XYZ file of C-alpha atoms in Angstrom:
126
model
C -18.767 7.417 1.374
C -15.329 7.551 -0.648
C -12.642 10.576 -0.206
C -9.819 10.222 -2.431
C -6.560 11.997 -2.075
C -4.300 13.271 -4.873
C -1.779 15.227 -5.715
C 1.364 13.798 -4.074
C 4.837 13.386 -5.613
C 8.374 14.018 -5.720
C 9.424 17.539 -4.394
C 12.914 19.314 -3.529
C 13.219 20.737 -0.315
C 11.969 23.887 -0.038
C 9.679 23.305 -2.891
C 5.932 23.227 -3.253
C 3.040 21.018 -4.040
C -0.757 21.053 -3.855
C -2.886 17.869 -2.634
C -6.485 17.324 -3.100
C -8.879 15.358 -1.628
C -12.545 14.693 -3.165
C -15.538 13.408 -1.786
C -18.654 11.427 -2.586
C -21.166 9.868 -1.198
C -22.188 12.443 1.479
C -23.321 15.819 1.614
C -19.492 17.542 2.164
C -20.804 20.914 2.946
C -22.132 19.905 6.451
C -18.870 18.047 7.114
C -15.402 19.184 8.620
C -12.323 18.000 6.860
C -8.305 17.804 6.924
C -5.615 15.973 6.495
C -3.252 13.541 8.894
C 0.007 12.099 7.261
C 1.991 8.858 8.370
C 5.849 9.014 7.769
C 7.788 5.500 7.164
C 8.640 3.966 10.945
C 6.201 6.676 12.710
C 2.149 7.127 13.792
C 0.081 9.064 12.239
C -0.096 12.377 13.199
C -2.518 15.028 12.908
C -1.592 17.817 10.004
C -4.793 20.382 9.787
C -8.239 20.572 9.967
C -10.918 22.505 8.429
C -14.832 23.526 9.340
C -17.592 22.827 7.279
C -17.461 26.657 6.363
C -13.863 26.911 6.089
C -13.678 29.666 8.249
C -12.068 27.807 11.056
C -8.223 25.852 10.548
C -6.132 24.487 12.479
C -2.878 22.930 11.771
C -0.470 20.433 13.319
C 2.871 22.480 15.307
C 5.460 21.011 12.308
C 3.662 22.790 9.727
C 2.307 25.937 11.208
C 3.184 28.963 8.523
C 3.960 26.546 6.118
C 0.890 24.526 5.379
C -2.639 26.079 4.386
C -5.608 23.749 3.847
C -8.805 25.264 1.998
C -11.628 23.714 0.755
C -14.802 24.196 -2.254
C -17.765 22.544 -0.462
C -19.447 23.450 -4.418
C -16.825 20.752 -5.734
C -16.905 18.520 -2.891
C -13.110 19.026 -2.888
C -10.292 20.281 -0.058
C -6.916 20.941 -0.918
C -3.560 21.095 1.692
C -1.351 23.780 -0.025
C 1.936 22.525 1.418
C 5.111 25.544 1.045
C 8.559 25.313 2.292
C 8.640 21.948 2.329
C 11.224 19.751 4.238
C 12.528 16.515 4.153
C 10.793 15.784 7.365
C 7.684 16.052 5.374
C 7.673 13.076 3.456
C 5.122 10.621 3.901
C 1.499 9.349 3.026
C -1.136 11.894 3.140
C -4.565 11.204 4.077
C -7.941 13.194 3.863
C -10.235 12.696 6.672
C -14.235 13.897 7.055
C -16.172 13.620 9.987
C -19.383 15.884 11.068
C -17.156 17.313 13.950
C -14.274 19.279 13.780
C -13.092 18.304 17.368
C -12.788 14.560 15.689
C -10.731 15.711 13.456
C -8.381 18.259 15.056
C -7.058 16.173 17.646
C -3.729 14.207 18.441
C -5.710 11.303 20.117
C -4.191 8.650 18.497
C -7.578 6.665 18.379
C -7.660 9.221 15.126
C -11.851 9.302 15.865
C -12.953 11.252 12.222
C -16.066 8.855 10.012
C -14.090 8.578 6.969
C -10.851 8.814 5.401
C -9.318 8.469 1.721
C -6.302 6.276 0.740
C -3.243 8.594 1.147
C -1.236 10.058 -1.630
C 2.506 9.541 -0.928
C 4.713 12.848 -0.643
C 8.572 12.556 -1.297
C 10.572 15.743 -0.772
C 14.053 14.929 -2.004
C 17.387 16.787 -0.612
């Protein structure tokens, strides 16, 4: 199993920017997904979560309204649409997969979810 994360760069504040996450190796459509980041200095902290049929998120308190994650079970793919962004944002992004959604949408810092990608570093610059 392999997820691997993309899409993160240098942003201004209040800027946007679109990560992706694909995966292989499993069948993705029976999985739940999301995304956790880790800034410099702090744990990693839950950021949203996603169902196998995408019709139930959730999302971490700092990035309610702002964040939206999505996903294309066809391309094996979920995305973290990330708006408004602040410099309180930056850090490394990381996809996560795991059959439940409970193990993924959780701030148990045991962080249970199967598999997770290498992160994809986010900046947002002042």
């Amino acid at each position: 199993v392999q997820l691997q994360a993309s899409g993160g760069g240098l942003v201004p504040a209040g800027g946007s920017l679109r990560l992706s996450c694909v995966a292989s190796g499993l069948r993705f459509g029976d999985y739940a997904a999301g995304w956790y980041r880790q800034a410099p200095g702090k744990e990693r902290e839950f950021v949203a979560a996603i169902n196998w049929s995408g019709r139930t998120k959730y999302y971490g308190d700092s990035v309610k309204g702002r964040f939206t994650i999505s996903r294309d079970n066809a391309e094996n793919m979920t995305y973290l649409q990330m708006n408004s962004l602040k410099l309180e944002d930056t850090a490394v992004y990381y996809c996560a997969a795991d059959l439940k959604l409970e193990e993924i949408a959780t701030t148990d810092p045991k962080m249970p979810a199967d598999y997770w990608g290498k992160g994809t570093l986010v900046t947002v610059s002042s």
